GROMACS .gro file of C-alpha atoms in nm:
model
  407
    1MET     CA    1  -1.699   1.457  -0.116
    2LYS     CA    2  -1.659   1.417  -0.457
    3ASN     CA    3  -1.353   1.533  -0.640
    4GLY     CA    4  -1.310   1.663  -0.991
    5ALA     CA    5  -1.712   1.663  -1.021
    6ARG     CA    6  -1.713   1.901  -1.429
    7ASP     CA    7  -1.986   1.875  -1.692
    8VAL     CA    8  -1.773   1.794  -2.000
    9PRO     CA    9  -1.914   1.721  -2.386
   10VAL     CA   10  -1.910   1.348  -2.427
   11ASN     CA   11  -1.753   1.422  -2.778
   12SER     CA   12  -1.515   1.694  -2.706
   13SER     CA   13  -1.256   1.502  -2.850
   14PRO     CA   14  -1.182   1.119  -2.873
   15ALA     CA   15  -0.975   1.012  -2.596
   16VAL     CA   16  -0.648   0.725  -2.657
   17ALA     CA   17  -0.467   0.618  -2.328
   18ALA     CA   18  -0.139   0.493  -2.302
   19ASN     CA   19   0.113   0.642  -2.110
   20ALA     CA   20   0.477   0.762  -2.265
   21GLU     CA   21   0.672   0.430  -2.152
   22GLY     CA   22   0.414   0.229  -2.377
   23GLU     CA   23   0.284   0.037  -2.062
   24GLU     CA   24  -0.033  -0.097  -2.083
   25ILE     CA   25  -0.298   0.030  -1.886
   26GLU     CA   26  -0.626  -0.154  -1.719
   27VAL     CA   27  -0.990  -0.054  -1.667
   28LEU     CA   28  -1.013   0.002  -1.263
   29GLU     CA   29  -1.278  -0.099  -1.024
   30SER     CA   30  -1.559   0.182  -0.946
   31THR     CA   31  -1.917   0.082  -0.843
   32GLU     CA   32  -1.978   0.494  -0.901
   33VAL     CA   33  -1.939   0.493  -1.361
   34LEU     CA   34  -2.335   0.384  -1.461
   35PRO     CA   35  -2.613   0.306  -1.225
   36GLU     CA   36  -2.587  -0.072  -1.107
   37VAL     CA   37  -2.849  -0.290  -1.297
   38PRO     CA   38  -2.870  -0.610  -1.259
   39GLU     CA   39  -2.683  -0.896  -1.577
   40ASP     CA   40  -3.063  -0.963  -1.737
   41GLN     CA   41  -3.100  -0.562  -1.785
   42TRP     CA   42  -2.768  -0.564  -1.963
   43LYS     CA   43  -2.851  -0.826  -2.171
   44ALA     CA   44  -3.155  -0.671  -2.317
   45LEU     CA   45  -2.903  -0.324  -2.322
   46PHE     CA   46  -2.649  -0.549  -2.563
   47ASP     CA   47  -2.894  -0.664  -2.764
   48LYS     CA   48  -3.011  -0.337  -2.832
   49TYR     CA   49  -2.729  -0.276  -3.016
   50ASP     CA   50  -2.602  -0.604  -3.125
   51PRO     CA   51  -2.990  -0.613  -3.357
   52GLU     CA   52  -2.794  -0.945  -3.566
   53SER     CA   53  -2.793  -1.123  -3.219
   54SER     CA   54  -2.378  -1.215  -3.326
   55GLY     CA   55  -2.295  -1.176  -2.965
   56PHE     CA   56  -2.080  -0.877  -2.998
   57ILE     CA   57  -2.104  -0.526  -3.052
   58SER     CA   58  -1.881  -0.269  -3.260
   59THR     CA   59  -1.676  -0.037  -3.054
   60GLU     CA   60  -1.850   0.226  -3.262
   61ARG     CA   61  -2.181   0.117  -3.137
   62PHE     CA   62  -2.009   0.114  -2.726
   63ARG     CA   63  -1.885   0.480  -2.818
   64ASP     CA   64  -2.283   0.565  -2.890
   65LEU     CA   65  -2.382   0.379  -2.567
   66LEU     CA   66  -2.147   0.560  -2.365
   67ALA     CA   67  -2.267   0.886  -2.514
   68THR     CA   68  -2.582   0.809  -2.391
   69HIS     CA   69  -2.485   0.748  -2.052
   70GLY     CA   70  -2.221   1.039  -2.087
   71SER     CA   71  -2.346   1.278  -1.841
   72GLU     CA   72  -2.343   1.029  -1.570
   73LEU     CA   73  -1.978   0.968  -1.583
   74ASP     CA   74  -1.680   1.187  -1.460
   75PRO     CA   75  -1.490   1.326  -1.717
   76HIS     CA   76  -1.143   1.157  -1.644
   77LYS     CA   77  -1.323   0.802  -1.636
   78LEU     CA   78  -1.525   0.867  -1.943
   79GLU     CA   79  -1.131   0.947  -2.051
   80VAL     CA   80  -1.046   0.596  -1.990
   81LEU     CA   81  -1.363   0.408  -2.103
   82LEU     CA   82  -1.361   0.591  -2.417
   83ALA     CA   83  -0.999   0.480  -2.437
   84LEU     CA   84  -1.052   0.139  -2.421
   85ALA     CA   85  -1.309   0.136  -2.667
   86ASP     CA   86  -1.033   0.290  -2.908
   87GLY     CA   87  -0.771   0.075  -2.839
   88ASN     CA   88  -0.989  -0.284  -2.833
   89ALA     CA   89  -0.698  -0.457  -3.123
   90ASP     CA   90  -1.080  -0.647  -3.311
   91GLY     CA   91  -1.293  -0.396  -3.310
   92LYS     CA   92  -1.549  -0.533  -3.144
   93ILE     CA   93  -1.704  -0.656  -2.728
   94CYS     CA   94  -1.808  -0.979  -2.650
   95TYR     CA   95  -2.114  -1.019  -2.445
   96GLN     CA   96  -1.920  -1.046  -2.107
   97ASP     CA   97  -1.657  -0.831  -2.212
   98PHE     CA   98  -1.941  -0.534  -2.227
   99VAL     CA   99  -2.067  -0.654  -1.857
  100ASN     CA  100  -1.737  -0.638  -1.755
  101LEU     CA  101  -1.710  -0.270  -1.907
  102MET     CA  102  -2.022  -0.132  -1.806
  103SER     CA  103  -1.965  -0.251  -1.433
  104ASN     CA  104  -1.605  -0.163  -1.468
  105LYS     CA  105  -1.473  -0.451  -1.304
  106ARG     CA  106  -1.113  -0.485  -1.330
  107SER     CA  107  -0.991  -0.831  -1.533
  108ASN     CA  108  -0.613  -0.918  -1.686
  109SER     CA  109  -0.857  -0.916  -2.001
  110PHE     CA  110  -0.821  -0.579  -1.981
  111ARG     CA  111  -0.464  -0.532  -1.965
  112ARG     CA  112  -0.418  -0.615  -2.410
  113ALA     CA  113  -0.689  -0.379  -2.400
  114ILE     CA  114  -0.437  -0.079  -2.547
  115LEU     CA  115  -0.181  -0.187  -2.663
  116GLN     CA  116   0.017   0.100  -2.867
  117GLY     CA  117   0.254   0.310  -2.646
  118GLY     CA  118   0.363   0.669  -2.760
  119ARG     CA  119   0.067   0.859  -2.764
  120GLN     CA  120  -0.131   0.998  -2.458
  121LEU     CA  121  -0.454   1.098  -2.288
  122ARG     CA  122  -0.564   1.410  -2.489
  123GLY     CA  123  -0.713   1.560  -2.198
  124ALA     CA  124  -0.489   1.826  -1.987
  125ALA     CA  125  -0.327   1.639  -1.739
  126LEU     CA  126  -0.421   1.640  -1.382
  127GLY     CA  127  -0.142   1.865  -1.270
  128GLU     CA  128  -0.259   2.170  -1.532
  129GLU     CA  129  -0.628   2.176  -1.415
  130HIS     CA  130  -0.682   2.508  -1.178
  131GLY     CA  131  -0.960   2.625  -0.955
  132LEU     CA  132  -0.938   2.310  -0.745
  133GLY     CA  133  -1.030   2.276  -0.405
  134LEU     CA  134  -0.791   2.246  -0.066
  135SER     CA  135  -0.915   1.898  -0.028
  136GLN     CA  136  -0.907   1.852  -0.421
  137ARG     CA  137  -0.536   1.976  -0.433
  138LEU     CA  138  -0.454   1.759  -0.129
  139VAL     CA  139  -0.591   1.459  -0.360
  140ARG     CA  140  -0.428   1.550  -0.655
  141HIS     CA  141  -0.091   1.556  -0.452
  142VAL     CA  142  -0.133   1.263  -0.301
  143ALA     CA  143  -0.159   1.073  -0.683
  144TYR     CA  144   0.103   1.216  -0.802
  145GLU     CA  145   0.310   1.058  -0.501
  146THR     CA  146   0.264   0.741  -0.541
  147LEU     CA  147   0.050   0.667  -0.828
  148PRO     CA  148   0.383   0.620  -1.138
  149ARG     CA  149   0.075   0.648  -1.437
  150GLU     CA  150  -0.149   0.948  -1.557
  151VAL     CA  151  -0.461   0.749  -1.653
  152ASP     CA  152  -0.448   0.604  -1.218
  153ARG     CA  153  -0.393   1.002  -1.114
  154LYS     CA  154  -0.695   1.080  -1.325
  155TRP     CA  155  -0.899   0.807  -1.206
  156TYR     CA  156  -0.787   0.803  -0.818
  157PHE     CA  157  -0.884   1.210  -0.828
  158ASP     CA  158  -1.280   1.186  -0.927
  159SER     CA  159  -1.260   0.823  -0.721
  160TYR     CA  160  -1.137   0.915  -0.381
  161THR     CA  161  -1.394   1.027  -0.175
  162TYR     CA  162  -1.249   1.036   0.219
  163CYS     CA  163  -1.495   0.832   0.347
  164PRO     CA  164  -1.357   0.619   0.487
  165PRO     CA  165  -1.073   0.849   0.576
  166PRO     CA  166  -0.744   0.709   0.577
  167TRP     CA  167  -0.806   0.631   0.943
  168LEU     CA  168  -0.563   0.310   1.013
  169ILE     CA  169  -0.204   0.442   1.010
  170LEU     CA  170  -0.385   0.761   1.170
  171ALA     CA  171  -0.495   0.544   1.444
  172VAL     CA  172  -0.202   0.308   1.471
  173THR     CA  173   0.029   0.618   1.507
  174ILE     CA  174  -0.253   0.772   1.868
  175ALA     CA  175  -0.190   0.424   1.993
  176GLU     CA  176   0.201   0.400   1.980
  177VAL     CA  177   0.234   0.765   2.134
  178ALA     CA  178  -0.010   0.670   2.411
  179VAL     CA  179   0.188   0.366   2.492
  180PHE     CA  180   0.504   0.570   2.499
  181MET     CA  181   0.351   0.874   2.737
  182TYR     CA  182   0.226   0.626   2.934
  183TYR     CA  183   0.563   0.462   2.991
  184GLY     CA  184   0.678   0.765   3.052
  185LEU     CA  185   0.497   0.911   3.290
  186GLN     CA  186   0.558   0.556   3.481
  187LEU     CA  187   0.897   0.524   3.472
  188ASP     CA  188   0.919   0.883   3.497
  189ARG     CA  189   1.171   0.883   3.152
  190TRP     CA  190   1.146   1.021   2.790
  191VAL     CA  191   1.476   0.916   2.671
  192LEU     CA  192   1.648   0.574   2.652
  193GLN     CA  193   1.328   0.441   2.822
  194VAL     CA  194   1.540   0.111   2.790
  195SER     CA  195   1.760   0.168   3.034
  196SER     CA  196   1.513   0.135   3.319
  197PRO     CA  197   1.488  -0.206   3.509
  198SER     CA  198   1.084  -0.201   3.446
  199PHE     CA  199   1.066  -0.106   3.050
  200LEU     CA  200   1.063  -0.477   3.016
  201ARG     CA  201   0.868  -0.592   3.263
  202GLY     CA  202   0.516  -0.507   3.059
  203PRO     CA  203   0.304  -0.706   2.856
  204LEU     CA  204   0.392  -0.547   2.525
  205PRO     CA  205   0.765  -0.559   2.426
  206TYR     CA  206   0.942  -0.923   2.323
  207HIS     CA  207   1.156  -1.118   2.567
  208PRO     CA  208   1.332  -1.440   2.433
  209GLN     CA  209   1.203  -1.554   2.752
  210LEU     CA  210   0.868  -1.473   2.723
  211ARG     CA  211   0.851  -1.585   2.346
  212ALA     CA  212   0.587  -1.864   2.405
  213GLN     CA  213   0.314  -1.567   2.436
  214ALA     CA  214   0.269  -1.457   2.107
  215TRP     CA  215   0.077  -1.207   2.109
  216ARG     CA  216   0.393  -1.006   2.173
  217TYR     CA  217   0.482  -1.082   1.791
  218LEU     CA  218   0.336  -0.867   1.691
  219SER     CA  219   0.291  -0.614   2.050
  220TYR     CA  220   0.632  -0.470   2.100
  221ALA     CA  221   0.558  -0.271   1.820
  222CYS     CA  222   0.370  -0.012   2.081
  223MET     CA  223   0.655   0.021   2.266
  224HIS     CA  224   0.944   0.258   2.211
  225ALA     CA  225   1.300   0.243   2.326
  226GLY     CA  226   1.291   0.653   2.366
  227ILE     CA  227   1.157   0.946   2.250
  228GLU     CA  228   1.435   0.972   1.942
  229HIS     CA  229   1.275   0.568   1.839
  230LEU     CA  230   0.962   0.676   1.846
  231GLY     CA  231   1.013   0.991   1.690
  232LEU     CA  232   1.177   0.928   1.303
  233ASN     CA  233   0.946   0.626   1.330
  234MET     CA  234   0.622   0.814   1.346
  235ALA     CA  235   0.758   1.110   1.081
  236MET     CA  236   0.797   0.818   0.833
  237GLN     CA  237   0.476   0.625   0.932
  238LEU     CA  238   0.292   0.949   0.852
  239LEU     CA  239   0.399   1.095   0.635
  240VAL     CA  240   0.460   0.798   0.379
  241GLY     CA  241   0.178   0.532   0.531
  242VAL     CA  242  -0.109   0.778   0.488
  243PRO     CA  243  -0.076   0.893   0.164
  244LEU     CA  244  -0.079   0.487   0.068
  245GLU     CA  245  -0.347   0.418   0.288
  246MET     CA  246  -0.518   0.684   0.120
  247VAL     CA  247  -0.458   0.537  -0.249
  248HIS     CA  248  -0.464   0.191  -0.122
  249GLY     CA  249  -0.687   0.161   0.146
  250ALA     CA  250  -0.668   0.006   0.465
  251ALA     CA  251  -0.669  -0.384   0.427
  252ARG     CA  252  -0.353  -0.387   0.169
  253ILE     CA  253  -0.134  -0.074   0.365
  254GLY     CA  254  -0.259  -0.241   0.712
  255LEU     CA  255  -0.144  -0.617   0.568
  256ILE     CA  256   0.241  -0.490   0.498
  257TYR     CA  257   0.284  -0.327   0.816
  258VAL     CA  258   0.127  -0.639   1.014
  259CYS     CA  259   0.345  -0.879   0.823
  260GLY     CA  260   0.659  -0.616   0.877
  261VAL     CA  261   0.614  -0.584   1.234
  262LEU     CA  262   0.553  -1.004   1.248
  263ALA     CA  263   0.857  -1.062   1.034
  264GLY     CA  264   1.089  -0.826   1.230
  265SER     CA  265   1.043  -0.989   1.572
  266LEU     CA  266   1.090  -1.387   1.409
  267ALA     CA  267   1.340  -1.217   1.231
  268VAL     CA  268   1.513  -1.132   1.576
  269SER     CA  269   1.405  -1.460   1.754
  270VAL     CA  270   1.618  -1.675   1.434
  271THR     CA  271   1.966  -1.436   1.440
  272ASP     CA  272   1.951  -1.238   1.709
  273MET     CA  273   1.794  -1.521   2.003
  274THR     CA  274   1.913  -1.336   2.366
  275ALA     CA  275   1.797  -0.999   2.241
  276PRO     CA  276   1.462  -0.861   2.302
  277VAL     CA  277   1.288  -0.606   2.065
  278VAL     CA  278   1.043  -0.270   2.068
  279GLY     CA  279   0.942  -0.048   1.826
  280SER     CA  280   0.685  -0.025   1.498
  281SER     CA  281   1.048  -0.045   1.294
  282GLY     CA  282   0.970  -0.384   1.137
  283GLY     CA  283   0.575  -0.248   1.011
  284VAL     CA  284   0.719   0.100   0.900
  285TYR     CA  285   1.037   0.015   0.725
  286ALA     CA  286   0.791  -0.214   0.525
  287LEU     CA  287   0.572   0.079   0.425
  288VAL     CA  288   0.885   0.325   0.349
  289SER     CA  289   1.080   0.047   0.137
  290ALA     CA  290   0.792  -0.040  -0.032
  291HIS     CA  291   0.762   0.307  -0.122
  292LEU     CA  292   1.096   0.379  -0.214
  293ALA     CA  293   1.141   0.066  -0.423
  294ASN     CA  294   0.803   0.144  -0.644
  295VAL     CA  295   0.947   0.529  -0.702
  296VAL     CA  296   1.216   0.349  -0.855
  297MET     CA  297   1.069   0.116  -1.049
  298ASN     CA  298   0.873   0.368  -1.209
  299TRP     CA  299   1.124   0.649  -1.167
  300SER     CA  300   1.048   0.857  -1.538
  301GLY     CA  301   0.652   0.802  -1.452
  302MET     CA  302   0.612   0.957  -1.100
  303LYS     CA  303   0.589   1.331  -1.144
  304CYS     CA  304   0.637   1.407  -0.759
  305GLN     CA  305   0.841   1.739  -0.733
  306PHE     CA  306   1.152   1.689  -0.599
  307LYS     CA  307   1.148   1.326  -0.613
  308LEU     CA  308   1.532   1.290  -0.600
  309PHE     CA  309   1.616   1.484  -0.318
  310ARG     CA  310   1.305   1.363  -0.128
  311MET     CA  311   1.410   0.991  -0.190
  312ALA     CA  312   1.708   1.087  -0.058
  313MET     CA  313   1.616   1.215   0.341
  314ALA     CA  314   1.402   0.881   0.276
  315LEU     CA  315   1.704   0.720   0.303
  316VAL     CA  316   1.895   0.938   0.524
  317CYS     CA  317   1.606   0.909   0.788
  318MET     CA  318   1.626   0.525   0.757
  319SER     CA  319   2.005   0.531   0.802
  320VAL     CA  320   2.000   0.729   1.103
  321GLU     CA  321   1.743   0.548   1.254
  322PHE     CA  322   1.909   0.173   1.182
  323GLY     CA  323   2.242   0.340   1.346
  324ARG     CA  324   2.052   0.440   1.626
  325ALA     CA  325   1.919   0.079   1.647
  326VAL     CA  326   2.268  -0.057   1.611
  327TRP     CA  327   2.456   0.140   1.827
  328LEU     CA  328   2.152   0.067   2.104
  329ARG     CA  329   2.195  -0.298   2.044
  330PHE     CA  330   2.624  -0.276   2.103
  331TYR     CA  331   2.558  -0.064   2.411
  332PRO     CA  332   2.657  -0.174   2.715
  333PRO     CA  333   2.344  -0.255   2.890
  334ALA     CA  334   2.224  -0.095   3.202
  335PHE     CA  335   2.112  -0.427   3.362
  336PRO     CA  336   2.305  -0.717   3.224
  337PRO     CA  337   2.284  -1.003   3.114
  338CYS     CA  338   1.975  -0.885   2.945
  339PRO     CA  339   2.139  -0.706   2.616
  340ASN     CA  340   1.935  -0.391   2.450
  341PRO     CA  341   1.687  -0.425   2.173
  342SER     CA  342   1.789  -0.586   1.873
  343PHE     CA  343   1.776  -0.424   1.542
  344VAL     CA  344   1.728  -0.683   1.324
  345ALA     CA  345   1.368  -0.601   1.245
  346HIS     CA  346   1.446  -0.321   1.104
  347LEU     CA  347   1.617  -0.571   0.833
  348GLY     CA  348   1.296  -0.775   0.846
  349GLY     CA  349   1.056  -0.502   0.760
  350VAL     CA  350   1.244  -0.415   0.459
  351ALA     CA  351   1.243  -0.788   0.318
  352VAL     CA  352   0.856  -0.777   0.371
  353GLY     CA  353   0.863  -0.429   0.156
  354LEU     CA  354   1.091  -0.545  -0.082
  355THR     CA  355   0.823  -0.828  -0.224
  356LEU     CA  356   0.510  -0.857  -0.061
  357GLY     CA  357   0.470  -0.427  -0.044
  358VAL     CA  358   0.593  -0.363  -0.408
  359VAL     CA  359   0.345  -0.626  -0.507
  360VAL     CA  360   0.084  -0.439  -0.368
  361LEU     CA  361   0.153  -0.125  -0.475
  362GLN     CA  362   0.272  -0.184  -0.805
  363ASN     CA  363  -0.118  -0.337  -0.844
  364TYR     CA  364  -0.334  -0.017  -0.772
  365GLU     CA  365  -0.710  -0.152  -0.799
  366GLN     CA  366  -0.565  -0.482  -0.966
  367ARG     CA  367  -0.695  -0.805  -0.751
  368LEU     CA  368  -0.448  -0.940  -0.614
  369GLN     CA  369  -0.533  -1.267  -0.675
  370GLU     CA  370  -0.478  -1.255  -1.010
  371GLN     CA  371  -0.110  -1.190  -0.930
  372SER     CA  372   0.125  -1.491  -0.971
  373LEU     CA  373   0.386  -1.264  -0.818
  374PHE     CA  374   0.166  -1.223  -0.532
  375TRP     CA  375   0.101  -1.544  -0.427
  376ILE     CA  376   0.483  -1.652  -0.490
  377PHE     CA  377   0.561  -1.403  -0.231
  378PHE     CA  378   0.338  -1.468  -0.008
  379CYS     CA  379   0.409  -1.835   0.006
  380VAL     CA  380   0.759  -1.741   0.054
  381TYR     CA  381   0.705  -1.502   0.362
  382THR     CA  382   0.468  -1.792   0.492
  383LEU     CA  383   0.741  -2.047   0.475
  384PHE     CA  384   0.976  -1.792   0.663
  385VAL     CA  385   0.699  -1.739   0.934
  386LEU     CA  386   0.610  -2.116   0.942
  387CYS     CA  387   1.033  -2.219   0.949
  388ALA     CA  388   1.037  -1.912   1.228
  389VAL     CA  389   0.778  -2.079   1.427
  390PHE     CA  390   0.974  -2.399   1.451
  391TRP     CA  391   1.290  -2.271   1.508
  392ASN     CA  392   1.123  -2.086   1.854
  393VAL     CA  393   0.992  -2.438   1.961
  394PHE     CA  394   1.287  -2.643   1.905
  395ALA     CA  395   1.615  -2.480   1.847
  396TYR     CA  396   1.626  -2.306   2.141
  397SER     CA  397   1.648  -2.639   2.337
  398LEU     CA  398   1.893  -2.809   2.090
  399LEU     CA  399   2.114  -2.495   2.058
  400ASP     CA  400   2.165  -2.458   2.430
  401VAL     CA  401   2.096  -2.095   2.417
  402ARG     CA  402   2.176  -1.960   2.721
  403LEU     CA  403   1.926  -1.668   2.767
  404PRO     CA  404   1.861  -1.359   2.969
  405PRO     CA  405   1.644  -1.423   3.264
  406THR     CA  406   1.324  -1.270   3.275
  407PRO     CA  407   1.252  -0.934   3.314
   0.00000   0.00000   0.00000
């Protein structure tokens, strides 16, 4: 379903783009702006507006071209492209820039397209638009929850189609609830399942004696210590993860989540060497930490309602869950000498969220491979994973760690 399809005259008002804080904006990727045509046809179109064969067309001629195709554009997208033409510093566009513009490809060269702040898009703010359907209001709500700039919010509102839906977080949540229900019925226990002697005998939880079974470094996220553990994690996972996936896509949110889960189990294997670990807290804390950090870093641009109260509630939920994990870790175990599950996975997830996660959420619709900060944090994360693998291979025997027996 297409959102926000409204007929607006192309020449209704010249639009200029920049947010109130003077931040630069970029052109966003989309295949819906103009019909796809081969590059040689772009060349023919470019030559039509460059009769002198100078290799450049003026921004005025580019605006004429937009006017010709204006009926094919969503109004918010047209507003951004007109703003880009208005903001071009030298008043002309070269051929490659023209191809990128008409293909609407995001590129670092467009970061300088709008130079001066203090001016806003002349169209009405997205939050002031009326007559929207339920699905459109939901998309608008998600845009204000996750994106700090009005130009990005408008572009997302026009671009989002619910296809594909936010399937990843929903699928992970269903899988985790299904595993919990299975063990609840099998153990006949719903609260503090970890106190059951059969809890750690399955193929999913991480146990230091079974650390050679590599899948356990990820599969442990499907098991939870009890309904109190599952409930808090699922609430945060759905309330934060689903909107983030709707905006940034399953691949990017999945990257943050999986990196958080893996970092959590590896952190336990390095710092709490005798303890098992269960729960999706590593992935959940990675998502929530990244989102909260993004909100704080763009505080003035975030226009979601009651953001201070909601941020406080998120921190309270995280603190309660972390406090529960710390209490459980040091509570006398039901079956010594095996200790209760570790809480260190939470901290591993937070570390991923505040590094890789923030970079991903800060670069909406931009190519991550072009962001140097992404590669810095990715290399640091990769180095941590490699060091943790070597630690698991050699450190346990060198340090003569006395591990609990196999469950």
